[in-house]
XYZ file of N, CA and C in Angstrom:
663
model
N -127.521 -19.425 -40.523
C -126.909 -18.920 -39.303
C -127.745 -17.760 -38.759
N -127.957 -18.082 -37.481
C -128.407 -16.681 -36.830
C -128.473 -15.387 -36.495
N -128.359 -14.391 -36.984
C -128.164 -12.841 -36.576
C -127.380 -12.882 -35.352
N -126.282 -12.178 -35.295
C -125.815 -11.626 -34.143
C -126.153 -10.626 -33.513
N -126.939 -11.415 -31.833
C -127.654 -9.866 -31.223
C -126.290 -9.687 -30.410
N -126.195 -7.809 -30.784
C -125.864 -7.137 -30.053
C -126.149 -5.818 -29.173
N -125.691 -5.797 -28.431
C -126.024 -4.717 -27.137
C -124.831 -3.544 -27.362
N -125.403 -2.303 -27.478
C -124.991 -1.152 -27.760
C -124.832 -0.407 -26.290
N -123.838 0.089 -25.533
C -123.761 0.892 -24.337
C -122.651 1.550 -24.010
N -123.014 2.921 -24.177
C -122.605 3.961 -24.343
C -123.767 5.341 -23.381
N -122.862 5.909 -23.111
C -123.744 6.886 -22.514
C -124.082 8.509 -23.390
N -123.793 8.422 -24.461
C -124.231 9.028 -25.654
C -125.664 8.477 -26.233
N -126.100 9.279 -26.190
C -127.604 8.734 -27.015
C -127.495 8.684 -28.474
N -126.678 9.804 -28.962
C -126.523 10.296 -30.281
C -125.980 9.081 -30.867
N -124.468 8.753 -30.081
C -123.956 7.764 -30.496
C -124.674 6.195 -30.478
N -124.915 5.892 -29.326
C -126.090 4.602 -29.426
C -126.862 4.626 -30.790
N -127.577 5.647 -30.963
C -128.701 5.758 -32.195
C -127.724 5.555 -33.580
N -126.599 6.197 -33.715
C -125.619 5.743 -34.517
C -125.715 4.425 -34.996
N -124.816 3.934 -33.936
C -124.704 2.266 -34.251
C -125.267 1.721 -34.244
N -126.769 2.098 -33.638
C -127.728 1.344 -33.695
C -128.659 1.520 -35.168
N -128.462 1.990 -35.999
C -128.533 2.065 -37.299
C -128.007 1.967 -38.244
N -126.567 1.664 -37.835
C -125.584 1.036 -38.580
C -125.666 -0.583 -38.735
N -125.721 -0.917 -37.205
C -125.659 -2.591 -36.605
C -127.042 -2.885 -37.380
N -128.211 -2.304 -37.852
C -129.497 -2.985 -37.948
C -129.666 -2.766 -39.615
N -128.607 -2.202 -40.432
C -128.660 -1.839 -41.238
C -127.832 -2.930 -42.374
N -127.185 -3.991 -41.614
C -126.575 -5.208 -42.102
C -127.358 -6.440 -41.607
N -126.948 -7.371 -42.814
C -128.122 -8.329 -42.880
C -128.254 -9.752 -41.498
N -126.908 -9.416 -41.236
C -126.306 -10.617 -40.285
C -126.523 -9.923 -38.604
N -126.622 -9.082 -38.483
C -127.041 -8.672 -36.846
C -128.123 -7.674 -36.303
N -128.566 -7.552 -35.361
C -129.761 -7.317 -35.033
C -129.171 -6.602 -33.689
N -130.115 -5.163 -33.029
C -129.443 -4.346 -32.043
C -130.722 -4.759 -30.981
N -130.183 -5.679 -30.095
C -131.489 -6.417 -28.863
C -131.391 -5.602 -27.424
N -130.538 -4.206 -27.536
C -130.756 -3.536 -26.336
C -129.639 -2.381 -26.410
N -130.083 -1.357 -25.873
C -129.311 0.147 -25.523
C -129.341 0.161 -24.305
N -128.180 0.851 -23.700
C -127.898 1.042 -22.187
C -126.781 2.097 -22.499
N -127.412 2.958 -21.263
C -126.669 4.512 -21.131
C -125.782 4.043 -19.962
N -125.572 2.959 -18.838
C -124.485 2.815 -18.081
C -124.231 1.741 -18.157
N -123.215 1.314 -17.193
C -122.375 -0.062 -17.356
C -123.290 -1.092 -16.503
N -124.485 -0.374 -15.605
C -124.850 -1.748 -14.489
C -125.737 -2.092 -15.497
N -126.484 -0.927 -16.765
C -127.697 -1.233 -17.630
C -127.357 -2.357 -18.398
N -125.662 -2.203 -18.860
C -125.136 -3.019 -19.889
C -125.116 -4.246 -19.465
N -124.541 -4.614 -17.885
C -124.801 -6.258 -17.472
C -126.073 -6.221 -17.149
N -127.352 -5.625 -16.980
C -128.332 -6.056 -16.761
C -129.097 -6.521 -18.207
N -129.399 -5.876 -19.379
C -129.289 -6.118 -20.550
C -128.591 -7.251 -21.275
N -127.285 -7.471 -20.825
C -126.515 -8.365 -21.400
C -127.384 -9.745 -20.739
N -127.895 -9.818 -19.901
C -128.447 -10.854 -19.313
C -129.709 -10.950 -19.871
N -130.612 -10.110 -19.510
C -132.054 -9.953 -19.737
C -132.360 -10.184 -21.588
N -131.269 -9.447 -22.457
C -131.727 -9.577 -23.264
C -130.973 -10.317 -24.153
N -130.578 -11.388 -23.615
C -129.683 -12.667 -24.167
C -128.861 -11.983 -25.419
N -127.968 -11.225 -25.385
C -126.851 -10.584 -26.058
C -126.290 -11.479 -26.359
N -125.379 -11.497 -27.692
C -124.110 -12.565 -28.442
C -122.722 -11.680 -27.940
N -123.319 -10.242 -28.154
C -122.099 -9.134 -27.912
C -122.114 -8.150 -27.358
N -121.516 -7.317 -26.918
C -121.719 -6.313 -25.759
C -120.668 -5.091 -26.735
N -121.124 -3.752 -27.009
C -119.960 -2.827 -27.988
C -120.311 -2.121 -26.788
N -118.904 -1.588 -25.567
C -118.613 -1.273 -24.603
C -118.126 0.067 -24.705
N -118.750 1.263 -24.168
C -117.871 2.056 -24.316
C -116.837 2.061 -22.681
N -116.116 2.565 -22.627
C -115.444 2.481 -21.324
C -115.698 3.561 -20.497
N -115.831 4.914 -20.874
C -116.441 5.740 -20.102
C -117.990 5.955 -19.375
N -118.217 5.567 -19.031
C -120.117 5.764 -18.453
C -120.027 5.902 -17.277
N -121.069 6.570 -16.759
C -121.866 6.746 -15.288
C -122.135 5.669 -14.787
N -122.088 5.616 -13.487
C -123.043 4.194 -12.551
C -121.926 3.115 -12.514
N -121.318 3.019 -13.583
C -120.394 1.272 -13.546
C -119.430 1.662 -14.872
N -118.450 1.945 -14.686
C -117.548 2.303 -16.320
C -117.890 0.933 -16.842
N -117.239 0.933 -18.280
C -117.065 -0.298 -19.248
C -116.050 -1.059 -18.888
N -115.133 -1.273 -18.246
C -113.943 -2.150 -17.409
C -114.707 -2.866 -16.307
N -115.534 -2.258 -15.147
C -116.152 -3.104 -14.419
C -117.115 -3.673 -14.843
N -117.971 -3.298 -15.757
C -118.959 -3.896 -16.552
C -118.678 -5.361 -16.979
N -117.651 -4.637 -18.190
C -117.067 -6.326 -18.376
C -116.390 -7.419 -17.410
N -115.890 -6.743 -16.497
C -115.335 -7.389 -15.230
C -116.793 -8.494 -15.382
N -117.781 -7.754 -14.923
C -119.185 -8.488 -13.916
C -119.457 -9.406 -15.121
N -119.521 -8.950 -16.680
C -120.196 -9.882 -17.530
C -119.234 -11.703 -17.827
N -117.671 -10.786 -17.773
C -117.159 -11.796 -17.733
C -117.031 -12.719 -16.723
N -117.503 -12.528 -15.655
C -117.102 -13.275 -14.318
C -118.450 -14.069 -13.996
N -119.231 -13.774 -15.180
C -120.986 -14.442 -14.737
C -121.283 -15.448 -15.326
N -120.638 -16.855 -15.220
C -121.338 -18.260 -15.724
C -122.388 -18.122 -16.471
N -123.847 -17.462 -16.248
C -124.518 -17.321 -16.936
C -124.420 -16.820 -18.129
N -123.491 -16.127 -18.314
C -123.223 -15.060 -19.705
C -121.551 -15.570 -20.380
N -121.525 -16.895 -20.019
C -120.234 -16.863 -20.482
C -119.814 -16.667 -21.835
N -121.282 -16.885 -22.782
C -120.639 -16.787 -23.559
C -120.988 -15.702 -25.252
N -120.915 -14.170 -23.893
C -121.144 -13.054 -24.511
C -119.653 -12.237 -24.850
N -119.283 -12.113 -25.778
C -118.601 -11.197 -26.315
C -118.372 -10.069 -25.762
N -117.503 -9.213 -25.778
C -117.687 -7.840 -25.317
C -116.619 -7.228 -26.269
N -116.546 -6.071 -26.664
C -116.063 -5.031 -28.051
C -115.777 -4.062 -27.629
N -114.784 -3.447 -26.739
C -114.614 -1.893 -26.202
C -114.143 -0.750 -27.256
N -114.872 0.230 -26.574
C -114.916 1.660 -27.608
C -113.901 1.944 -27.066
N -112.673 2.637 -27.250
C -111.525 3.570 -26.985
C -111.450 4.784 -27.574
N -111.024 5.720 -27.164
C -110.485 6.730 -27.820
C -109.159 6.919 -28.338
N -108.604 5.654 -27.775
C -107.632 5.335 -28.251
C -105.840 6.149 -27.618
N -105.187 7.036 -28.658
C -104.135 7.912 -27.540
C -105.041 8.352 -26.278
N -105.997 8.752 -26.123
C -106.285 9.597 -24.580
C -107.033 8.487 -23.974
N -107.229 6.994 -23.775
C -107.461 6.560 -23.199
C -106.908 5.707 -22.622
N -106.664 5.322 -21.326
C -105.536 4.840 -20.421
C -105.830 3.286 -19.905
N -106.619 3.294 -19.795
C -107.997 1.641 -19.376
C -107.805 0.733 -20.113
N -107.388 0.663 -21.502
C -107.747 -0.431 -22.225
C -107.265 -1.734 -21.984
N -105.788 -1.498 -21.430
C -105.004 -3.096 -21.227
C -106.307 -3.241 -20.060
N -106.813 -2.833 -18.698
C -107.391 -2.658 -17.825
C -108.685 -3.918 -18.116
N -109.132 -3.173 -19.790
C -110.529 -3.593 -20.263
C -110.186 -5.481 -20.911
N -108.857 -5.220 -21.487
C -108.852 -6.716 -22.075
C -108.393 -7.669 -20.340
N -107.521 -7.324 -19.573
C -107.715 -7.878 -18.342
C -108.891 -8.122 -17.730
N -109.939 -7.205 -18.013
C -111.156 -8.066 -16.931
C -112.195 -8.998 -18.259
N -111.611 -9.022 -19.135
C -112.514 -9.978 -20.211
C -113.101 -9.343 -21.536
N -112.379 -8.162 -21.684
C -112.806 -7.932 -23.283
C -112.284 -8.687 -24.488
N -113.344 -9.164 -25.706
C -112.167 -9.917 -26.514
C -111.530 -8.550 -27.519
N -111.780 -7.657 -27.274
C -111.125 -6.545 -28.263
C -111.282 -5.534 -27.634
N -110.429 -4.475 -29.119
C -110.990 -2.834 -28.919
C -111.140 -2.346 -30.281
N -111.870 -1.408 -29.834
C -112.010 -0.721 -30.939
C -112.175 1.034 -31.362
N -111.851 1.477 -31.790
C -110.919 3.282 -31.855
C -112.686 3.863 -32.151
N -113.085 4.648 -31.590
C -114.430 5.391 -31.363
C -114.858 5.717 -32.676
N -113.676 6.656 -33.543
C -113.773 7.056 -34.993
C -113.796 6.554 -35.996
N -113.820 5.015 -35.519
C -113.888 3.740 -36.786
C -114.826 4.386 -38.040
N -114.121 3.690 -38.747
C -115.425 3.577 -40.132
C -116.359 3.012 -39.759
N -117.120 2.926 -40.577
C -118.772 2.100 -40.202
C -118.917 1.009 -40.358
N -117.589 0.902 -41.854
C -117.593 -0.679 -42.511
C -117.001 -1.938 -41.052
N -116.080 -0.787 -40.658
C -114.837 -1.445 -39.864
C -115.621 -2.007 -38.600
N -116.746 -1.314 -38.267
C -117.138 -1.546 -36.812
C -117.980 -2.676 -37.147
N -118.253 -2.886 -38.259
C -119.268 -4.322 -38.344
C -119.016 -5.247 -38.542
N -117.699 -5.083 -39.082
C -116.210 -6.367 -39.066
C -115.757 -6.296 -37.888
N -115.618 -5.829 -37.189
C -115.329 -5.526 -35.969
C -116.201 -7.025 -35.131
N -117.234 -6.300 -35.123
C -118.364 -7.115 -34.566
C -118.375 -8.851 -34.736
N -118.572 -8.759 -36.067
C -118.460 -10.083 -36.877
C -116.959 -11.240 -36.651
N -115.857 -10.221 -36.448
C -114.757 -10.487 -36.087
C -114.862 -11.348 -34.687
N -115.463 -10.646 -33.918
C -115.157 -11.100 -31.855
C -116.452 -12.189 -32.189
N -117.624 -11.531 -32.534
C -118.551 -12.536 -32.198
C -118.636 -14.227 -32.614
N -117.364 -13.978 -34.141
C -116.801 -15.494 -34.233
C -115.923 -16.039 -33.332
N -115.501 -15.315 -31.822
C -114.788 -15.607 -31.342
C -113.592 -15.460 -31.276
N -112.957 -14.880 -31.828
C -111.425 -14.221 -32.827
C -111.393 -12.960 -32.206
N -110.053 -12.296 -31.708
C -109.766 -11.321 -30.797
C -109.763 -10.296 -31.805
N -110.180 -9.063 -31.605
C -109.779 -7.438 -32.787
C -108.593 -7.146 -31.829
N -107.279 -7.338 -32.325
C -105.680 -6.586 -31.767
C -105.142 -6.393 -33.207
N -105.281 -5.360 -33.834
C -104.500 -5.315 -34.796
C -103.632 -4.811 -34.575
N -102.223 -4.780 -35.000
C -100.973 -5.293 -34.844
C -100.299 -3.880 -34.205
N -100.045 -2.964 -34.977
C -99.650 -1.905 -34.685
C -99.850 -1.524 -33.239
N -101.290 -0.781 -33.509
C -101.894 0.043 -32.456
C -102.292 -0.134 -31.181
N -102.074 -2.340 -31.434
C -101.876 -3.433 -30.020
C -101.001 -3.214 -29.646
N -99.031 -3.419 -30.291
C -98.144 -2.841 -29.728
C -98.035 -2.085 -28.488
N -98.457 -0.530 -29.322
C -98.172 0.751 -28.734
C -99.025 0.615 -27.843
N -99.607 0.374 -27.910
C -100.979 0.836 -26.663
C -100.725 0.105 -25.438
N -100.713 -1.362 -25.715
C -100.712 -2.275 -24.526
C -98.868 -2.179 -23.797
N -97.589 -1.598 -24.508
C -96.385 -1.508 -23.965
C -96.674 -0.496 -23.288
N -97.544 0.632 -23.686
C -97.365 1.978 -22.923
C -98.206 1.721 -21.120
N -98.792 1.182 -21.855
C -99.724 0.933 -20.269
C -100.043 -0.162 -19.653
N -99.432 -0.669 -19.408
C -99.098 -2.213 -19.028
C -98.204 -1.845 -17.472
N -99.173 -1.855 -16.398
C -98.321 -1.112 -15.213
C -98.535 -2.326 -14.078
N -99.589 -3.054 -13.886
C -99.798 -4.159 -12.442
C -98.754 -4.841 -12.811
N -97.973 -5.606 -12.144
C -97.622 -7.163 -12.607
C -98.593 -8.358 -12.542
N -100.158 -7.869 -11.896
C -101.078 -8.929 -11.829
C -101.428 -9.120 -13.046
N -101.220 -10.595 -13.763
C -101.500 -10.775 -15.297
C -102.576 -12.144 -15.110
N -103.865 -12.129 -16.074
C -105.059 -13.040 -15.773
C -104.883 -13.919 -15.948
N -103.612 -14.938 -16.189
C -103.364 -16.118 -16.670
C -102.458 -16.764 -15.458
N -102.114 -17.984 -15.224
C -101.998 -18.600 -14.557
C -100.117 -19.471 -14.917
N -99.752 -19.000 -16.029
C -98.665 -19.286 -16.397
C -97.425 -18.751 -17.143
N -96.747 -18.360 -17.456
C -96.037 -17.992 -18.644
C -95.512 -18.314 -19.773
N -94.409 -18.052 -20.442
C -94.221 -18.598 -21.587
C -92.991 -19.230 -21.612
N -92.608 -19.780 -20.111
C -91.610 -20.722 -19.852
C -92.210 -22.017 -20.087
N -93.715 -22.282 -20.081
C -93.940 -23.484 -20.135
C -94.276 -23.844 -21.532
N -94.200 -23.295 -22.620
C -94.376 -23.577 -23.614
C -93.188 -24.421 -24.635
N -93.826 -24.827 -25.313
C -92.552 -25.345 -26.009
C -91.864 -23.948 -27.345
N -91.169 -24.854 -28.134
C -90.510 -23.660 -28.685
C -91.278 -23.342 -29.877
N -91.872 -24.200 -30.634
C -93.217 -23.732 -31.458
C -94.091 -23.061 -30.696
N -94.406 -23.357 -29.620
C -96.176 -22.926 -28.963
C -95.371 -21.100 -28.727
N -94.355 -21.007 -28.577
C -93.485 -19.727 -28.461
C -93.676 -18.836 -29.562
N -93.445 -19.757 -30.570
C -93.154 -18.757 -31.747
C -94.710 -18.777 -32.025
N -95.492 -19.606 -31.948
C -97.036 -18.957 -32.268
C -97.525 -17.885 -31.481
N -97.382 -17.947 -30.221
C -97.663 -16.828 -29.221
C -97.068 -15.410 -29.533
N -96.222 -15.892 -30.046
C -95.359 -14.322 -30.989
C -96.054 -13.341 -31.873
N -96.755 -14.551 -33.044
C -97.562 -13.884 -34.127
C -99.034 -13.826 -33.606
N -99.283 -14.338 -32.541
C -100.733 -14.055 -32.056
C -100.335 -12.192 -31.627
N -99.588 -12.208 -30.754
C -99.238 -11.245 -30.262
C -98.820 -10.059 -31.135
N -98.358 -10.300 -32.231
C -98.708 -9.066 -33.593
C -99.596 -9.021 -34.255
N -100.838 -10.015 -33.754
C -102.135 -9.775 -34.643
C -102.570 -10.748 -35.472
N -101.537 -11.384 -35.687
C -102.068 -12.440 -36.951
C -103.025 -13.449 -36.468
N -103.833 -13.722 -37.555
C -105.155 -14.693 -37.495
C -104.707 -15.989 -37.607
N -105.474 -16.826 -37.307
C -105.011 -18.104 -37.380
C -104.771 -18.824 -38.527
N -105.275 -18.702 -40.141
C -104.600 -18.683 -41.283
C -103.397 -17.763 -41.498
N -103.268 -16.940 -41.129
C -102.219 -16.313 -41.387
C -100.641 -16.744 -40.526
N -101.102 -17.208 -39.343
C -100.121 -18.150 -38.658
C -100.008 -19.205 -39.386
N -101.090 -19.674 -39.748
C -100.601 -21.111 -40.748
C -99.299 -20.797 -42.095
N -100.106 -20.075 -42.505
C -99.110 -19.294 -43.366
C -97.939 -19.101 -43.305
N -98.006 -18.283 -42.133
C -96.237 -18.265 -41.601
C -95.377 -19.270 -41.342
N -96.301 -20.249 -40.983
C -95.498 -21.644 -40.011
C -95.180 -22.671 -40.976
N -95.759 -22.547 -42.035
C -96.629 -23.803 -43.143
C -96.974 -24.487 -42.654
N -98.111 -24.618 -41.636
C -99.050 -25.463 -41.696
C -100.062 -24.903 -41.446
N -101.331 -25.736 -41.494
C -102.732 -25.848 -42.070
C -103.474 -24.986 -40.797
N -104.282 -24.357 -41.438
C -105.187 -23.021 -40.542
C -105.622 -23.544 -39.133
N -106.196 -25.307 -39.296
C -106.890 -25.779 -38.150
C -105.197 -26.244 -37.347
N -104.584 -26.856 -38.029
C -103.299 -26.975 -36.794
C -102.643 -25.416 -36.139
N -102.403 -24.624 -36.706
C -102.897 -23.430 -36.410
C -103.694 -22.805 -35.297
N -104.375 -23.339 -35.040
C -105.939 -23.278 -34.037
C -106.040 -24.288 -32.955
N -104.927 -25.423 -33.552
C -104.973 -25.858 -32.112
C -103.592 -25.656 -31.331
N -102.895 -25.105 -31.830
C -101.765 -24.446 -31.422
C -102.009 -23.680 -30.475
N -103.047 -22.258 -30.744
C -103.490 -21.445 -30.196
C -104.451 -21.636 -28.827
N -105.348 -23.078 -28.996
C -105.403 -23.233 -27.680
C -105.399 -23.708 -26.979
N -104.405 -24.703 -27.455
C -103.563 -25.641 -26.446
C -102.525 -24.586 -25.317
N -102.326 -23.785 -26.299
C -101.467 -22.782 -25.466
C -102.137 -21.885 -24.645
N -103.700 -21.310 -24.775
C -104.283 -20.954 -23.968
C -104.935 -22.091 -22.764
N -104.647 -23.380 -23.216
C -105.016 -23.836 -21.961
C -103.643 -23.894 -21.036
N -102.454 -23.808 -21.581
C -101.685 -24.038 -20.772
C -101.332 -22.690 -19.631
N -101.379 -21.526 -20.611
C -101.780 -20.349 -20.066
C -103.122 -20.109 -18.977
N -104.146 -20.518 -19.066
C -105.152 -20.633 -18.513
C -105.397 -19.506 -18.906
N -105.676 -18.624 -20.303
C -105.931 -17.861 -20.607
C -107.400 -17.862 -21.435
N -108.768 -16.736 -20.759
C -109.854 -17.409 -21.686
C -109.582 -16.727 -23.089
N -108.874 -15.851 -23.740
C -108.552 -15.857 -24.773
C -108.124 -14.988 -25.696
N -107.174 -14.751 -26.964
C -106.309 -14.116 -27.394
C -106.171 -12.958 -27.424
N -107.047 -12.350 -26.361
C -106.606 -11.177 -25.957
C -105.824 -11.093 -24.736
N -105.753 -11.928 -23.587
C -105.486 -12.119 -22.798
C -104.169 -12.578 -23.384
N -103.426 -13.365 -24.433
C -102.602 -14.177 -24.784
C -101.531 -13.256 -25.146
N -102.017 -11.805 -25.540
C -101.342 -10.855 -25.922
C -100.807 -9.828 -24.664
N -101.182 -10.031 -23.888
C -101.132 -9.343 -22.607
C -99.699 -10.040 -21.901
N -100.099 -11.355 -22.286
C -98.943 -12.424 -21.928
C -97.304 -12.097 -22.329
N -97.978 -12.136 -23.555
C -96.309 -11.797 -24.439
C -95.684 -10.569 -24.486
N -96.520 -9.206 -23.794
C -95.967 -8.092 -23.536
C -95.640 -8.173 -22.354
N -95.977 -8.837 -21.507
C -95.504 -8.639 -20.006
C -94.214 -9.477 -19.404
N -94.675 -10.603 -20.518
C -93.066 -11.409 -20.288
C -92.085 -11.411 -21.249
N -92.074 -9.989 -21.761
C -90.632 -9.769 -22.770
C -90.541 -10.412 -24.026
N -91.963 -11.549 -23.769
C -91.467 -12.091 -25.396
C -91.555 -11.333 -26.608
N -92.483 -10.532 -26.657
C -92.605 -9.123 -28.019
C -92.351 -7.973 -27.203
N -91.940 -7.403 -27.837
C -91.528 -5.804 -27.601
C -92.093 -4.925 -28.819
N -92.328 -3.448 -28.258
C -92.948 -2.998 -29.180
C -92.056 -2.520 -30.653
N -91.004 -2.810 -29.802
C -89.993 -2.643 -31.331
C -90.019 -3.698 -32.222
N -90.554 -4.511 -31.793
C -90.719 -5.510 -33.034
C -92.007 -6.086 -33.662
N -92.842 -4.493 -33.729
C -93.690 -4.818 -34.830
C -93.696 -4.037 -35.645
């Protein structure tokens, strides 16, 4: 299997050089570009054929929300990853960031271990919402009623419901199997059969779903 290139952009140098010695310091990914703003980050994300994009959301020239807006909205790049930095309580953007196409987030002060699982996590395609801190975060600030999907969770059936539930507290797709008893891959197609019905590009977006239409509440994680 191939190294996962990723693109580091942040408008910290200190920090770039960070991760960028962290990311090059594991055997499975490779750091194919730095960018101090958000237009550097979609220009990079293009130019230097990126797998993943680790976003911070604050920058000069183009924040990390429109950034990903442009990366996600570009056929050409469809199929780059993007990983947002948060600060987590003091940052207000994030539902903002998984609405224009982030498949995650991720808390600035991470461990080192965490941010490369992190990485490894989205770039298999698999959303980073862990359960808790998805809750709180996305109930508190969850303010448009414009939601990126095209349906709700009236059209689901009453399984595709209750999977959308445990997507929506985090759980992985073995671990839904788990819950449901059945098998990891039925599991998986649960998940996106229901994102096609949603027209959702994916389980981050799916989670956005189930907070906005009452199906989870943050009291029930």
């Amino acid at each position: 299997m191939s190294a996962v290139r990723v693109l580091l952009a942040d408008d910290q140098t200190l920090v770039r050089a960070a991760f960028a010695m962290l990311v090059e310091s594991a055997g499975d990914m490779e750091v194919v570009g730095q960018a101090g703003t958000g237009r550097e980050a979609v220009a990079l994300a293009r130019s230097a054929r990126a797998d993943l994009v680790v976003m911070d959301i604050r920058m000069p020239d183009l924040d990390g929300i429109e950034a990903t807006r442009l990366i996600a909205a570009d056929e050409d790049l469809a199929g780059v990853k993007v990983l947002v930095l948060t600060t987590y309580d003091t940052d207000e953007h994030i539902v903002e960031a998984l609405r224009a196409g982030a498949s995650g987030f991720l808390v600035k002060d991470t461990r080192p271990a965490d941010l490369l699982d992190a990485i490894r996590t989205v770039a298999a395609g698999e959303a980073l919402l862990s359960p808790g801190p998805t809750a709180r975060l996305i109930a508190r600030f969850l303010r448009s009623p414009a939601a990126p999907v095209t349906g709700g969770p009236d059209c689901l059936s009453d399984r595709e419901r209750e999977v959308l539930t445990l997507v929506a507290r985090g759980l992985t797709n073995p671990e839904i199997g788990e819950a449901l008893g059945v098998s990891p891959l039925t599991a998986k197609t649960h998940v996106s059969r229901i994102m096609g019905k949603l027209g959702a590009r994916d389980r981050a977006q799916l989670v956005i779903v189930a907070y906005e239409s009452g199906l989870v509440s943050p009291g029930s994680i």
